[in-house]
Amino acid sequence: MTDAGQLMRLSVVLPTFNECDNVEPMVNALLSLGDQYDLELLFVDDDSNDGTSEKVRHLAHHHDSVRLIRRVGRFGLSSAIKEGILDATGDVVVVMDSDGQHEPAAVAQAVSALLASGSDLMIGSRFHHQASIQGLSEQRERNSTWANAVARFSLPRYRHLTDYMSGFFALRPERCLPFVRQVDVNGFKFLYELLAISHGHLAVAEVPLRFQPRTAGESKLNLAVIWDLGVSILHTLLLRMVPRRAVSFALVGATGIGIHLLVFAVMQQAVGLSFEQAQVVAVVCAGCSNYLINNVLTFRSQQLSGMALVFGLVRFLLVTSLGMAANVGVSSAFFRQVSPQPLLALLAGIAVDFVWKYAASSRFVWNSP
Ligand SMILES: Nc1nc2c(ncn2[C@@H]2O[C@H](COP(=O)(O)OP(=O)(O)O)[C@@H](O)[C@H]2O)c(=O)[nH]1
Ligand SMILES: [Mg+2]
């Protein structure tokens, strides 16, 4: 209740992707919050193909508090959450999954705790000592615990927290919006990005969460999501001085070294090619592998397919060969004219090669500024 006797406005942001069977039970469970708050239930759907948007629109006809943002051509969980928070009209905003894994009863608890503690951000933690987790496989729970430990190491200003990747949190927009605006939406874990970008300037606390099995539908967690998280953590450890995508590009480059060595060994020893022939095959295979992995991970939002994928490969191999030529040219010039230290000269060549490949392939292969 506000000073003027009005109910406080509360927005609940619910990202959805193919959650048709889950949205109605979610709405029914959350509507009772309307007794305590002036309620807004804001679904952000990424053009699901199972009828989720239509279902939410139908519910909006019956309940004034239900709103829908339907996105076409923009996608991704972090980006949906960011858009939902920016569009929400509440004095307090709660973000939660719409698949039933976050118990609706936790919303009122988190909001009360946020208001009582004077914090800016209240996380529903799955790893709080009073929390409970059901419906996560042992392997996934172990992975989350491990990822959380690395996340804690990368965010020393928030060392007191236990869950850096929860999809459930309540925030005060007036304090958090300046940071929300800056969140890099290429990461899947919005909360981690928000904590990283805020550099300890937010007062953050936690409430325990009872994490439950999914009500219906499937999890969207996949290898790309895990990759994104690894990139986000490394990006933070590098003090966010290197573009996030360049970190991903460099990691893909590291996998290319492994592919190169493997193909070279097979071509020389199993197939019997000469050193030069094996090198050519290895360089081309590593280039193709780097291209395909970057296409599905680093440049996922501009992913190429069909004929564009083939033309993109030709452009990528061209860009890569120019990078190699620049590498040799710069390292030789550095060695002769700047420093006779071979290691420094090699590093100078590699640096120029990397910057060129990243900048040129962003621009000319994936058409990203
Ligand atoms: N708008 C939108 N929502 C998404 C996307 N990916 C996942 N979600 C939603 O985010 C929530 C958490 O996703 P989920 O797949 O359950 O992740 P998990 O709980 O980590 O397995 C669910 O409500 C999903 O419907 C996406 O790309 N866009
Ligand atoms: Mg889920």
mmCIF file of C-alpha atoms and ligand atoms in Angstrom:
data_model
loop_
_atom_site.group_PDB
_atom_site.id
_atom_site.type_symbol
_atom_site.label_atom_id
_atom_site.label_comp_id
_atom_site.label_asym_id
_atom_site.label_seq_id
_atom_site.Cartn_x
_atom_site.Cartn_y
_atom_site.Cartn_z
ATOM 1 C CA MET A 1 0.000 0.000 0.000
ATOM 2 C CA THR A 2 1.377 3.453 -0.919
ATOM 3 C CA ASP A 3 1.104 6.607 1.254
ATOM 4 C CA ALA A 4 -1.917 7.721 -0.788
ATOM 5 C CA GLY A 5 -3.685 4.463 0.155
ATOM 6 C CA GLN A 6 -3.342 2.976 -3.326
ATOM 7 C CA LEU A 7 -2.078 -0.534 -3.906
ATOM 8 C CA MET A 8 1.568 -0.678 -4.923
ATOM 9 C CA ARG A 9 1.980 -1.580 -8.594
ATOM 10 C CA LEU A 10 3.736 -4.914 -9.102
ATOM 11 C CA SER A 11 4.841 -6.231 -12.499
ATOM 12 C CA VAL A 12 5.685 -9.890 -12.996
ATOM 13 C CA VAL A 13 7.752 -10.472 -16.151
ATOM 14 C CA LEU A 14 7.256 -13.977 -17.580
ATOM 15 C CA PRO A 15 9.444 -14.927 -20.579
ATOM 16 C CA THR A 16 7.904 -17.687 -22.672
ATOM 17 C CA PHE A 17 9.045 -19.887 -25.471
ATOM 18 C CA ASN A 18 6.695 -22.787 -26.285
ATOM 19 C CA GLU A 19 4.944 -22.802 -22.908
ATOM 20 C CA CYS A 20 1.355 -23.054 -24.168
ATOM 21 C CA ASP A 21 0.231 -25.555 -21.525
ATOM 22 C CA ASN A 22 1.920 -23.673 -18.693
ATOM 23 C CA VAL A 23 0.657 -20.102 -19.078
ATOM 24 C CA GLU A 24 -2.907 -20.562 -17.882
ATOM 25 C CA PRO A 25 -1.947 -22.361 -14.630
ATOM 26 C CA MET A 26 0.694 -19.617 -14.098
ATOM 27 C CA VAL A 27 -1.865 -16.838 -14.550
ATOM 28 C CA ASN A 28 -4.364 -18.580 -12.264
ATOM 29 C CA ALA A 29 -1.731 -19.004 -9.560
ATOM 30 C CA LEU A 30 -0.513 -15.402 -9.807
ATOM 31 C CA LEU A 31 -3.895 -13.645 -10.004
ATOM 32 C CA SER A 32 -4.386 -13.860 -6.220
ATOM 33 C CA LEU A 33 -1.530 -11.315 -5.906
ATOM 34 C CA GLY A 34 -4.109 -8.842 -7.211
ATOM 35 C CA ASP A 35 -5.540 -8.680 -3.642
ATOM 36 C CA GLN A 36 -2.294 -7.148 -2.363
ATOM 37 C CA TYR A 37 -0.952 -5.318 -5.409
ATOM 38 C CA ASP A 38 -2.034 -3.419 -8.496
ATOM 39 C CA LEU A 39 -0.894 -6.311 -10.671
ATOM 40 C CA GLU A 40 0.614 -6.529 -14.154
ATOM 41 C CA LEU A 41 1.474 -9.965 -15.601
ATOM 42 C CA LEU A 42 3.711 -9.251 -18.564
ATOM 43 C CA PHE A 43 4.438 -12.194 -20.869
ATOM 44 C CA VAL A 44 7.307 -11.790 -23.321
ATOM 45 C CA ASP A 45 6.887 -14.439 -26.007
ATOM 46 C CA ASP A 46 9.390 -15.079 -28.782
ATOM 47 C CA ASP A 47 6.886 -16.061 -31.466
ATOM 48 C CA SER A 48 6.417 -19.571 -30.039
ATOM 49 C CA ASN A 49 5.025 -22.045 -32.553
ATOM 50 C CA ASP A 50 2.828 -23.912 -30.067
ATOM 51 C CA GLY A 51 0.185 -21.198 -29.675
ATOM 52 C CA THR A 52 1.592 -19.581 -26.496
ATOM 53 C CA SER A 53 0.948 -16.018 -27.731
ATOM 54 C CA GLU A 54 -2.633 -16.829 -28.726
ATOM 55 C CA LYS A 55 -3.217 -18.380 -25.313
ATOM 56 C CA VAL A 56 -1.877 -15.296 -23.517
ATOM 57 C CA ARG A 57 -3.943 -13.002 -25.735
ATOM 58 C CA HIS A 58 -7.038 -15.039 -24.871
ATOM 59 C CA LEU A 59 -6.224 -14.759 -21.154
ATOM 60 C CA ALA A 60 -5.732 -10.988 -21.551
ATOM 61 C CA HIS A 61 -9.344 -10.726 -22.745
ATOM 62 C CA HIS A 62 -10.490 -12.131 -19.410
ATOM 63 C CA HIS A 63 -7.975 -10.577 -17.009
ATOM 64 C CA ASP A 64 -7.012 -6.888 -17.143
ATOM 65 C CA SER A 65 -3.663 -7.551 -15.498
ATOM 66 C CA VAL A 66 -2.400 -9.822 -18.316
ATOM 67 C CA ARG A 67 -0.277 -8.186 -21.055
ATOM 68 C CA LEU A 68 1.638 -9.661 -23.965
ATOM 69 C CA ILE A 69 4.772 -8.594 -25.793
ATOM 70 C CA ARG A 70 5.105 -10.786 -28.876
ATOM 71 C CA ARG A 71 8.536 -10.556 -30.446
ATOM 72 C CA VAL A 72 9.295 -11.526 -34.011
ATOM 73 C CA GLY A 73 12.891 -11.367 -35.235
ATOM 74 C CA ARG A 74 14.274 -10.692 -31.734
ATOM 75 C CA PHE A 75 14.905 -13.690 -29.544
ATOM 76 C CA GLY A 76 16.759 -15.082 -26.565
ATOM 77 C CA LEU A 77 15.942 -15.375 -22.884
ATOM 78 C CA SER A 78 18.146 -12.510 -21.646
ATOM 79 C CA SER A 79 16.855 -10.178 -24.295
ATOM 80 C CA ALA A 80 13.230 -11.122 -23.449
ATOM 81 C CA ILE A 81 13.833 -10.415 -19.758
ATOM 82 C CA LYS A 82 15.517 -7.092 -20.534
ATOM 83 C CA GLU A 83 12.652 -6.025 -22.774
ATOM 84 C CA GLY A 84 10.095 -7.124 -20.159
ATOM 85 C CA ILE A 85 11.772 -5.154 -17.346
ATOM 86 C CA LEU A 86 12.123 -2.055 -19.533
ATOM 87 C CA ASP A 87 8.443 -2.219 -20.536
ATOM 88 C CA ALA A 88 7.082 -3.103 -17.083
ATOM 89 C CA THR A 89 5.142 -0.341 -15.358
ATOM 90 C CA GLY A 90 5.394 -1.574 -11.764
ATOM 91 C CA ASP A 91 7.106 0.079 -8.772
ATOM 92 C CA VAL A 92 8.596 -3.352 -8.190
ATOM 93 C CA VAL A 93 9.325 -5.903 -10.925
ATOM 94 C CA VAL A 94 9.597 -9.658 -10.429
ATOM 95 C CA VAL A 95 11.100 -11.894 -13.120
ATOM 96 C CA MET A 96 10.260 -15.596 -13.078
ATOM 97 C CA ASP A 97 10.072 -18.633 -15.373
ATOM 98 C CA SER A 98 6.660 -19.425 -16.780
ATOM 99 C CA ASP A 99 7.084 -23.208 -16.699
ATOM 100 C CA GLY A 100 6.008 -23.697 -13.078
ATOM 101 C CA GLN A 101 9.559 -24.289 -11.767
ATOM 102 C CA HIS A 102 9.425 -21.152 -9.618
ATOM 103 C CA GLU A 103 6.586 -21.385 -7.119
ATOM 104 C CA PRO A 104 4.145 -18.489 -7.473
ATOM 105 C CA ALA A 105 3.952 -18.192 -3.649
ATOM 106 C CA ALA A 106 7.571 -17.006 -3.676
ATOM 107 C CA VAL A 107 6.597 -13.767 -5.444
ATOM 108 C CA ALA A 108 4.921 -12.186 -2.400
ATOM 109 C CA GLN A 109 7.779 -13.391 -0.150
ATOM 110 C CA ALA A 110 10.442 -11.921 -2.408
ATOM 111 C CA VAL A 111 8.628 -8.581 -2.762
ATOM 112 C CA SER A 112 8.075 -8.307 1.024
ATOM 113 C CA ALA A 113 11.729 -9.150 1.653
ATOM 114 C CA LEU A 114 12.825 -6.569 -0.957
ATOM 115 C CA LEU A 115 10.720 -3.826 0.623
ATOM 116 C CA ALA A 116 11.562 -4.748 4.246
ATOM 117 C CA SER A 117 15.312 -5.030 3.664
ATOM 118 C CA GLY A 118 15.666 -1.881 1.565
ATOM 119 C CA SER A 119 17.628 -3.917 -1.004
ATOM 120 C CA ASP A 120 17.641 -3.059 -4.704
ATOM 121 C CA LEU A 121 17.563 -6.653 -5.891
ATOM 122 C CA MET A 122 16.219 -9.780 -4.157
ATOM 123 C CA ILE A 123 17.244 -13.123 -5.641
ATOM 124 C CA GLY A 124 15.219 -16.303 -5.187
ATOM 125 C CA SER A 125 18.099 -18.660 -4.489
ATOM 126 C CA ARG A 126 18.038 -22.386 -5.278
ATOM 127 C CA PHE A 127 21.196 -22.852 -3.198
ATOM 128 C CA HIS A 128 20.195 -20.959 -0.018
ATOM 129 C CA HIS A 129 20.479 -23.259 3.019
ATOM 130 C CA GLN A 130 16.678 -23.206 3.383
ATOM 131 C CA ALA A 131 16.020 -23.756 -0.343
ATOM 132 C CA SER A 132 14.990 -27.018 -1.963
ATOM 133 C CA ILE A 133 15.482 -28.314 -5.482
ATOM 134 C CA GLN A 134 13.294 -30.865 -7.206
ATOM 135 C CA GLY A 135 13.184 -31.742 -10.875
ATOM 136 C CA LEU A 136 16.862 -31.046 -11.667
ATOM 137 C CA SER A 137 18.904 -34.119 -12.570
ATOM 138 C CA GLU A 138 21.857 -34.819 -10.260
ATOM 139 C CA GLN A 139 24.215 -33.989 -13.129
ATOM 140 C CA ARG A 140 22.517 -30.636 -13.780
ATOM 141 C CA GLU A 141 22.471 -29.755 -10.075
ATOM 142 C CA ARG A 142 26.207 -30.572 -9.877
ATOM 143 C CA ASN A 143 26.889 -28.433 -12.965
ATOM 144 C CA SER A 144 24.900 -25.519 -11.517
ATOM 145 C CA THR A 145 26.793 -25.741 -8.223
ATOM 146 C CA TRP A 146 30.093 -25.744 -10.105
ATOM 147 C CA ALA A 147 29.051 -22.845 -12.373
ATOM 148 C CA ASN A 148 27.947 -20.890 -9.311
ATOM 149 C CA ALA A 149 31.335 -21.359 -7.666
ATOM 150 C CA VAL A 150 33.091 -19.964 -10.767
ATOM 151 C CA ALA A 151 30.569 -17.122 -10.960
ATOM 152 C CA ARG A 152 31.244 -16.218 -7.310
ATOM 153 C CA PHE A 153 34.970 -16.107 -8.033
ATOM 154 C CA SER A 154 34.355 -13.750 -10.968
ATOM 155 C CA LEU A 155 32.104 -11.399 -8.944
ATOM 156 C CA PRO A 156 34.058 -10.698 -5.729
ATOM 157 C CA ARG A 157 31.783 -7.783 -4.796
ATOM 158 C CA TYR A 158 28.819 -10.136 -4.545
ATOM 159 C CA ARG A 159 30.615 -12.952 -2.740
ATOM 160 C CA HIS A 160 27.860 -13.175 -0.102
ATOM 161 C CA LEU A 161 25.364 -14.572 -2.636
ATOM 162 C CA THR A 162 24.604 -18.255 -3.287
ATOM 163 C CA ASP A 163 22.774 -18.203 -6.657
ATOM 164 C CA TYR A 164 24.145 -16.059 -9.498
ATOM 165 C CA MET A 165 22.093 -17.676 -12.242
ATOM 166 C CA SER A 166 18.608 -17.826 -10.836
ATOM 167 C CA GLY A 167 15.762 -16.975 -13.212
ATOM 168 C CA PHE A 168 13.757 -15.641 -10.251
ATOM 169 C CA PHE A 169 14.388 -12.192 -8.784
ATOM 170 C CA ALA A 170 12.606 -9.049 -7.642
ATOM 171 C CA LEU A 171 13.996 -5.571 -8.242
ATOM 172 C CA ARG A 172 13.355 -1.887 -7.769
ATOM 173 C CA PRO A 173 13.347 -0.398 -11.275
ATOM 174 C CA GLU A 174 14.433 3.087 -10.172
ATOM 175 C CA ARG A 175 17.687 1.638 -8.804
ATOM 176 C CA CYS A 176 18.256 -1.167 -11.310
ATOM 177 C CA LEU A 177 17.189 0.310 -14.669
ATOM 178 C CA PRO A 178 20.478 2.148 -15.333
ATOM 179 C CA PHE A 179 22.231 -1.248 -15.140
ATOM 180 C CA VAL A 180 19.457 -3.206 -16.878
ATOM 181 C CA ARG A 181 19.841 -0.899 -19.890
ATOM 182 C CA GLN A 182 23.484 -1.956 -20.199
ATOM 183 C CA VAL A 183 22.978 -5.727 -19.899
ATOM 184 C CA ASP A 184 24.514 -7.607 -22.821
ATOM 185 C CA VAL A 185 21.646 -9.766 -24.025
ATOM 186 C CA ASN A 186 23.822 -12.351 -25.733
ATOM 187 C CA GLY A 187 24.200 -14.163 -22.416
ATOM 188 C CA PHE A 188 21.396 -16.563 -21.390
ATOM 189 C CA LYS A 189 21.705 -15.789 -17.697
ATOM 190 C CA PHE A 190 20.360 -12.285 -17.296
ATOM 191 C CA LEU A 191 20.964 -12.161 -13.541
ATOM 192 C CA TYR A 192 24.675 -12.916 -13.878
ATOM 193 C CA GLU A 193 25.032 -10.139 -16.476
ATOM 194 C CA LEU A 194 23.151 -7.662 -14.267
ATOM 195 C CA LEU A 195 25.378 -8.437 -11.287
ATOM 196 C CA ALA A 196 28.523 -8.197 -13.416
ATOM 197 C CA ILE A 197 27.572 -4.874 -14.995
ATOM 198 C CA SER A 198 26.553 -3.281 -11.682
ATOM 199 C CA HIS A 199 30.057 -3.698 -10.142
ATOM 200 C CA GLY A 200 28.807 -3.956 -6.587
ATOM 201 C CA HIS A 201 26.656 -0.802 -6.785
ATOM 202 C CA LEU A 202 23.422 -2.668 -6.056
ATOM 203 C CA ALA A 203 22.316 -3.824 -2.598
ATOM 204 C CA VAL A 204 21.541 -7.492 -3.250
ATOM 205 C CA ALA A 205 20.038 -10.077 -0.891
ATOM 206 C CA GLU A 206 18.459 -13.504 -1.237
ATOM 207 C CA VAL A 207 15.390 -15.453 -0.184
ATOM 208 C CA PRO A 208 15.216 -19.247 -0.369
ATOM 209 C CA LEU A 209 13.404 -20.701 -3.366
ATOM 210 C CA ARG A 210 11.576 -24.008 -3.680
ATOM 211 C CA PHE A 211 12.551 -25.082 -7.176
ATOM 212 C CA GLN A 212 10.055 -27.522 -8.651
ATOM 213 C CA PRO A 213 9.847 -29.839 -11.658
ATOM 214 C CA ARG A 214 8.546 -28.335 -14.894
ATOM 215 C CA THR A 215 4.763 -28.528 -15.177
ATOM 216 C CA ALA A 216 4.747 -29.243 -18.953
ATOM 217 C CA GLY A 217 6.928 -28.746 -22.049
ATOM 218 C CA GLU A 218 10.702 -28.982 -22.369
ATOM 219 C CA SER A 219 13.746 -27.144 -21.045
ATOM 220 C CA LYS A 220 15.560 -24.914 -23.559
ATOM 221 C CA LEU A 221 18.942 -25.449 -21.882
ATOM 222 C CA ASN A 222 21.441 -26.580 -24.525
ATOM 223 C CA LEU A 223 25.138 -26.472 -25.360
ATOM 224 C CA ALA A 224 24.854 -22.892 -26.672
ATOM 225 C CA VAL A 225 23.480 -21.761 -23.305
ATOM 226 C CA ILE A 226 26.370 -23.385 -21.429
ATOM 227 C CA TRP A 227 28.838 -21.829 -23.889
ATOM 228 C CA ASP A 228 27.258 -18.391 -23.347
ATOM 229 C CA LEU A 229 27.650 -18.744 -19.618
ATOM 230 C CA GLY A 230 31.332 -19.692 -19.935
ATOM 231 C CA VAL A 231 31.893 -16.700 -22.236
ATOM 232 C CA SER A 232 30.110 -14.363 -19.790
ATOM 233 C CA ILE A 233 32.270 -15.495 -16.888
ATOM 234 C CA LEU A 234 35.504 -15.161 -18.894
ATOM 235 C CA HIS A 235 34.341 -11.758 -20.148
ATOM 236 C CA THR A 236 33.927 -10.648 -16.510
ATOM 237 C CA LEU A 237 37.308 -12.093 -15.494
ATOM 238 C CA LEU A 238 38.856 -10.004 -18.322
ATOM 239 C CA LEU A 239 37.236 -6.970 -16.627
ATOM 240 C CA ARG A 240 34.851 -6.618 -19.601
ATOM 241 C CA MET A 241 37.562 -4.752 -21.527
ATOM 242 C CA VAL A 242 37.326 -7.058 -24.555
ATOM 243 C CA PRO A 243 34.007 -7.293 -26.456
ATOM 244 C CA ARG A 244 31.992 -10.308 -25.317
ATOM 245 C CA ARG A 245 31.833 -11.710 -28.833
ATOM 246 C CA ALA A 246 35.592 -11.396 -29.248
ATOM 247 C CA VAL A 247 35.958 -13.638 -26.165
ATOM 248 C CA SER A 248 33.695 -16.219 -27.791
ATOM 249 C CA PHE A 249 35.580 -15.848 -31.108
ATOM 250 C CA ALA A 250 38.916 -16.435 -29.329
ATOM 251 C CA LEU A 251 37.582 -19.548 -27.549
ATOM 252 C CA VAL A 252 36.369 -20.944 -30.875
ATOM 253 C CA GLY A 253 39.846 -20.175 -32.278
ATOM 254 C CA ALA A 254 41.320 -22.272 -29.445
ATOM 255 C CA THR A 255 39.126 -25.238 -30.465
ATOM 256 C CA GLY A 256 40.445 -24.697 -34.021
ATOM 257 C CA ILE A 257 44.012 -25.314 -32.793
ATOM 258 C CA GLY A 258 42.878 -28.693 -31.423
ATOM 259 C CA ILE A 259 41.158 -29.573 -34.718
ATOM 260 C CA HIS A 260 44.247 -28.488 -36.673
ATOM 261 C CA LEU A 261 46.590 -30.725 -34.646
ATOM 262 C CA LEU A 262 44.209 -33.682 -34.796
ATOM 263 C CA VAL A 263 43.599 -33.487 -38.564
ATOM 264 C CA PHE A 264 47.318 -32.943 -39.199
ATOM 265 C CA ALA A 265 48.231 -36.051 -37.192
ATOM 266 C CA VAL A 266 45.585 -38.208 -38.906
ATOM 267 C CA MET A 267 46.541 -36.977 -42.400
ATOM 268 C CA GLN A 268 50.232 -37.561 -41.837
ATOM 269 C CA GLN A 269 50.165 -40.802 -39.910
ATOM 270 C CA ALA A 270 46.995 -42.611 -40.989
ATOM 271 C CA VAL A 271 46.615 -41.293 -44.548
ATOM 272 C CA GLY A 272 50.344 -40.883 -45.250
ATOM 273 C CA LEU A 273 50.265 -37.326 -46.676
ATOM 274 C CA SER A 274 53.452 -35.247 -46.753
ATOM 275 C CA PHE A 275 53.985 -32.458 -44.181
ATOM 276 C CA GLU A 276 52.847 -29.767 -46.619
ATOM 277 C CA GLN A 277 49.800 -31.684 -47.837
ATOM 278 C CA ALA A 278 48.739 -32.537 -44.282
ATOM 279 C CA GLN A 279 49.164 -28.863 -43.290
ATOM 280 C CA VAL A 280 46.913 -27.663 -46.117
ATOM 281 C CA VAL A 281 44.149 -30.141 -45.186
ATOM 282 C CA ALA A 282 44.496 -29.245 -41.476
ATOM 283 C CA VAL A 283 44.347 -25.467 -42.135
ATOM 284 C CA VAL A 284 41.206 -25.831 -44.270
ATOM 285 C CA CYS A 285 39.495 -28.187 -41.770
ATOM 286 C CA ALA A 286 40.307 -25.889 -38.829
ATOM 287 C CA GLY A 287 39.005 -22.893 -40.822
ATOM 288 C CA CYS A 288 35.741 -24.706 -41.679
ATOM 289 C CA SER A 289 35.300 -25.876 -38.096
ATOM 290 C CA ASN A 290 35.927 -22.360 -36.714
ATOM 291 C CA TYR A 291 33.418 -20.962 -39.186
ATOM 292 C CA LEU A 292 30.660 -23.473 -38.380
ATOM 293 C CA ILE A 293 31.127 -23.185 -34.600
ATOM 294 C CA ASN A 294 31.179 -19.365 -34.715
ATOM 295 C CA ASN A 295 28.025 -19.474 -36.807
ATOM 296 C CA VAL A 296 26.069 -21.417 -34.157
ATOM 297 C CA LEU A 297 27.666 -19.909 -31.040
ATOM 298 C CA THR A 298 29.392 -16.519 -31.450
ATOM 299 C CA PHE A 299 27.105 -15.135 -34.152
ATOM 300 C CA ARG A 300 23.992 -17.113 -33.260
ATOM 301 C CA SER A 301 21.745 -14.065 -33.550
ATOM 302 C CA GLN A 302 22.897 -13.551 -37.181
ATOM 303 C CA GLN A 303 23.211 -17.260 -37.937
ATOM 304 C CA LEU A 304 23.645 -18.029 -41.656
ATOM 305 C CA SER A 305 21.907 -20.925 -43.362
ATOM 306 C CA GLY A 306 21.331 -22.349 -46.848
ATOM 307 C CA MET A 307 23.328 -20.711 -49.636
ATOM 308 C CA ALA A 308 24.304 -17.826 -47.327
ATOM 309 C CA LEU A 309 26.151 -20.404 -45.213
ATOM 310 C CA VAL A 310 28.191 -21.502 -48.258
ATOM 311 C CA PHE A 311 29.018 -17.934 -49.398
ATOM 312 C CA GLY A 312 29.820 -17.045 -45.790
ATOM 313 C CA LEU A 313 32.372 -19.901 -45.656
ATOM 314 C CA VAL A 314 34.144 -18.598 -48.752
ATOM 315 C CA ARG A 315 34.283 -15.088 -47.253
ATOM 316 C CA PHE A 316 35.480 -16.469 -43.907
ATOM 317 C CA LEU A 317 38.308 -18.473 -45.504
ATOM 318 C CA LEU A 318 39.325 -15.362 -47.464
ATOM 319 C CA VAL A 319 39.313 -13.198 -44.340
ATOM 320 C CA THR A 320 41.258 -15.909 -42.489
ATOM 321 C CA SER A 321 43.941 -16.162 -45.161
ATOM 322 C CA LEU A 322 44.391 -12.369 -45.227
ATOM 323 C CA GLY A 323 44.758 -12.535 -41.418
ATOM 324 C CA MET A 324 47.482 -15.163 -41.745
ATOM 325 C CA ALA A 325 49.322 -13.067 -44.333
ATOM 326 C CA ALA A 326 49.095 -10.036 -42.001
ATOM 327 C CA ASN A 327 50.343 -12.243 -39.158
ATOM 328 C CA VAL A 328 53.493 -13.251 -41.051
ATOM 329 C CA GLY A 329 54.065 -9.704 -42.382
ATOM 330 C CA VAL A 330 53.656 -7.947 -39.040
ATOM 331 C CA SER A 331 55.691 -10.471 -37.041
ATOM 332 C CA SER A 332 58.558 -10.313 -39.583
ATOM 333 C CA ALA A 333 58.558 -6.493 -39.618
ATOM 334 C CA PHE A 334 58.355 -6.403 -35.800
ATOM 335 C CA PHE A 335 61.262 -8.866 -35.534
ATOM 336 C CA ARG A 336 63.483 -6.860 -37.890
ATOM 337 C CA GLN A 337 62.585 -3.314 -36.955
ATOM 338 C CA VAL A 338 61.197 -3.224 -33.386
ATOM 339 C CA SER A 339 62.578 -6.054 -31.287
ATOM 340 C CA PRO A 340 64.780 -9.064 -32.049
ATOM 341 C CA GLN A 341 62.795 -11.048 -29.409
ATOM 342 C CA PRO A 342 61.108 -13.828 -31.445
ATOM 343 C CA LEU A 343 58.359 -14.354 -28.827
ATOM 344 C CA LEU A 344 57.330 -10.671 -28.867
ATOM 345 C CA ALA A 345 57.325 -10.655 -32.658
ATOM 346 C CA LEU A 346 55.154 -13.801 -32.783
ATOM 347 C CA LEU A 347 52.688 -12.322 -30.265
ATOM 348 C CA ALA A 348 52.477 -9.068 -32.245
ATOM 349 C CA GLY A 349 51.638 -11.074 -35.394
ATOM 350 C CA ILE A 350 49.030 -13.180 -33.589
ATOM 351 C CA ALA A 351 47.405 -10.038 -32.086
ATOM 352 C CA VAL A 352 47.072 -8.348 -35.492
ATOM 353 C CA ASP A 353 45.797 -11.608 -37.029
ATOM 354 C CA PHE A 354 43.152 -12.017 -34.302
ATOM 355 C CA VAL A 355 41.900 -8.415 -34.380
ATOM 356 C CA TRP A 356 41.666 -8.521 -38.177
ATOM 357 C CA LYS A 357 39.856 -11.871 -38.267
ATOM 358 C CA TYR A 358 37.383 -10.844 -35.585
ATOM 359 C CA ALA A 359 36.635 -7.391 -36.988
ATOM 360 C CA ALA A 360 36.556 -8.441 -40.644
ATOM 361 C CA SER A 361 34.482 -11.576 -40.170
ATOM 362 C CA SER A 362 31.994 -9.716 -37.939
ATOM 363 C CA ARG A 363 31.578 -7.143 -40.666
ATOM 364 C CA PHE A 364 31.955 -9.111 -43.898
ATOM 365 C CA VAL A 365 30.762 -12.607 -42.978
ATOM 366 C CA TRP A 366 28.030 -12.081 -40.372
ATOM 367 C CA ASN A 367 27.266 -8.474 -41.264
ATOM 368 C CA SER A 368 27.495 -7.304 -37.668
ATOM 369 C CA PRO A 369 28.815 -3.764 -36.957
HETATM 370 N N1 LIG B 1 10.993 -15.224 -24.551
HETATM 371 C C1 LIG B 1 11.836 -16.262 -24.397
HETATM 372 N N2 LIG B 1 11.693 -17.076 -23.339
HETATM 373 C C2 LIG B 1 12.545 -18.123 -23.224
HETATM 374 C C3 LIG B 1 13.577 -18.391 -24.150
HETATM 375 N N3 LIG B 1 14.257 -19.497 -23.743
HETATM 376 C C4 LIG B 1 13.660 -19.902 -22.613
HETATM 377 N N4 LIG B 1 12.622 -19.091 -22.291
HETATM 378 C C5 LIG B 1 11.723 -19.144 -21.123
HETATM 379 O O1 LIG B 1 12.545 -18.980 -19.983
HETATM 380 C C6 LIG B 1 12.123 -19.811 -18.923
HETATM 381 C C7 LIG B 1 13.259 -20.740 -18.495
HETATM 382 O O2 LIG B 1 13.592 -21.575 -19.581
HETATM 383 P P1 LIG B 1 13.840 -23.131 -19.391
HETATM 384 O O3 LIG B 1 13.993 -23.719 -20.748
HETATM 385 O O4 LIG B 1 12.801 -23.692 -18.486
HETATM 386 O O5 LIG B 1 15.255 -23.134 -18.691
HETATM 387 P P2 LIG B 1 15.693 -24.069 -17.479
HETATM 388 O O6 LIG B 1 14.688 -23.861 -16.372
HETATM 389 O O7 LIG B 1 17.060 -23.559 -17.154
HETATM 390 O O8 LIG B 1 15.669 -25.468 -18.015
HETATM 391 C C8 LIG B 1 10.882 -20.544 -19.430
HETATM 392 O O9 LIG B 1 9.755 -19.800 -19.028
HETATM 393 C C9 LIG B 1 11.064 -20.486 -20.941
HETATM 394 O O10 LIG B 1 9.819 -20.525 -21.630
HETATM 395 C C10 LIG B 1 13.709 -17.505 -25.269
HETATM 396 O O11 LIG B 1 14.574 -17.652 -26.120
HETATM 397 N N5 LIG B 1 12.821 -16.463 -25.327
HETATM 398 MG MG MG B 2 12.676 -24.158 -16.517
#
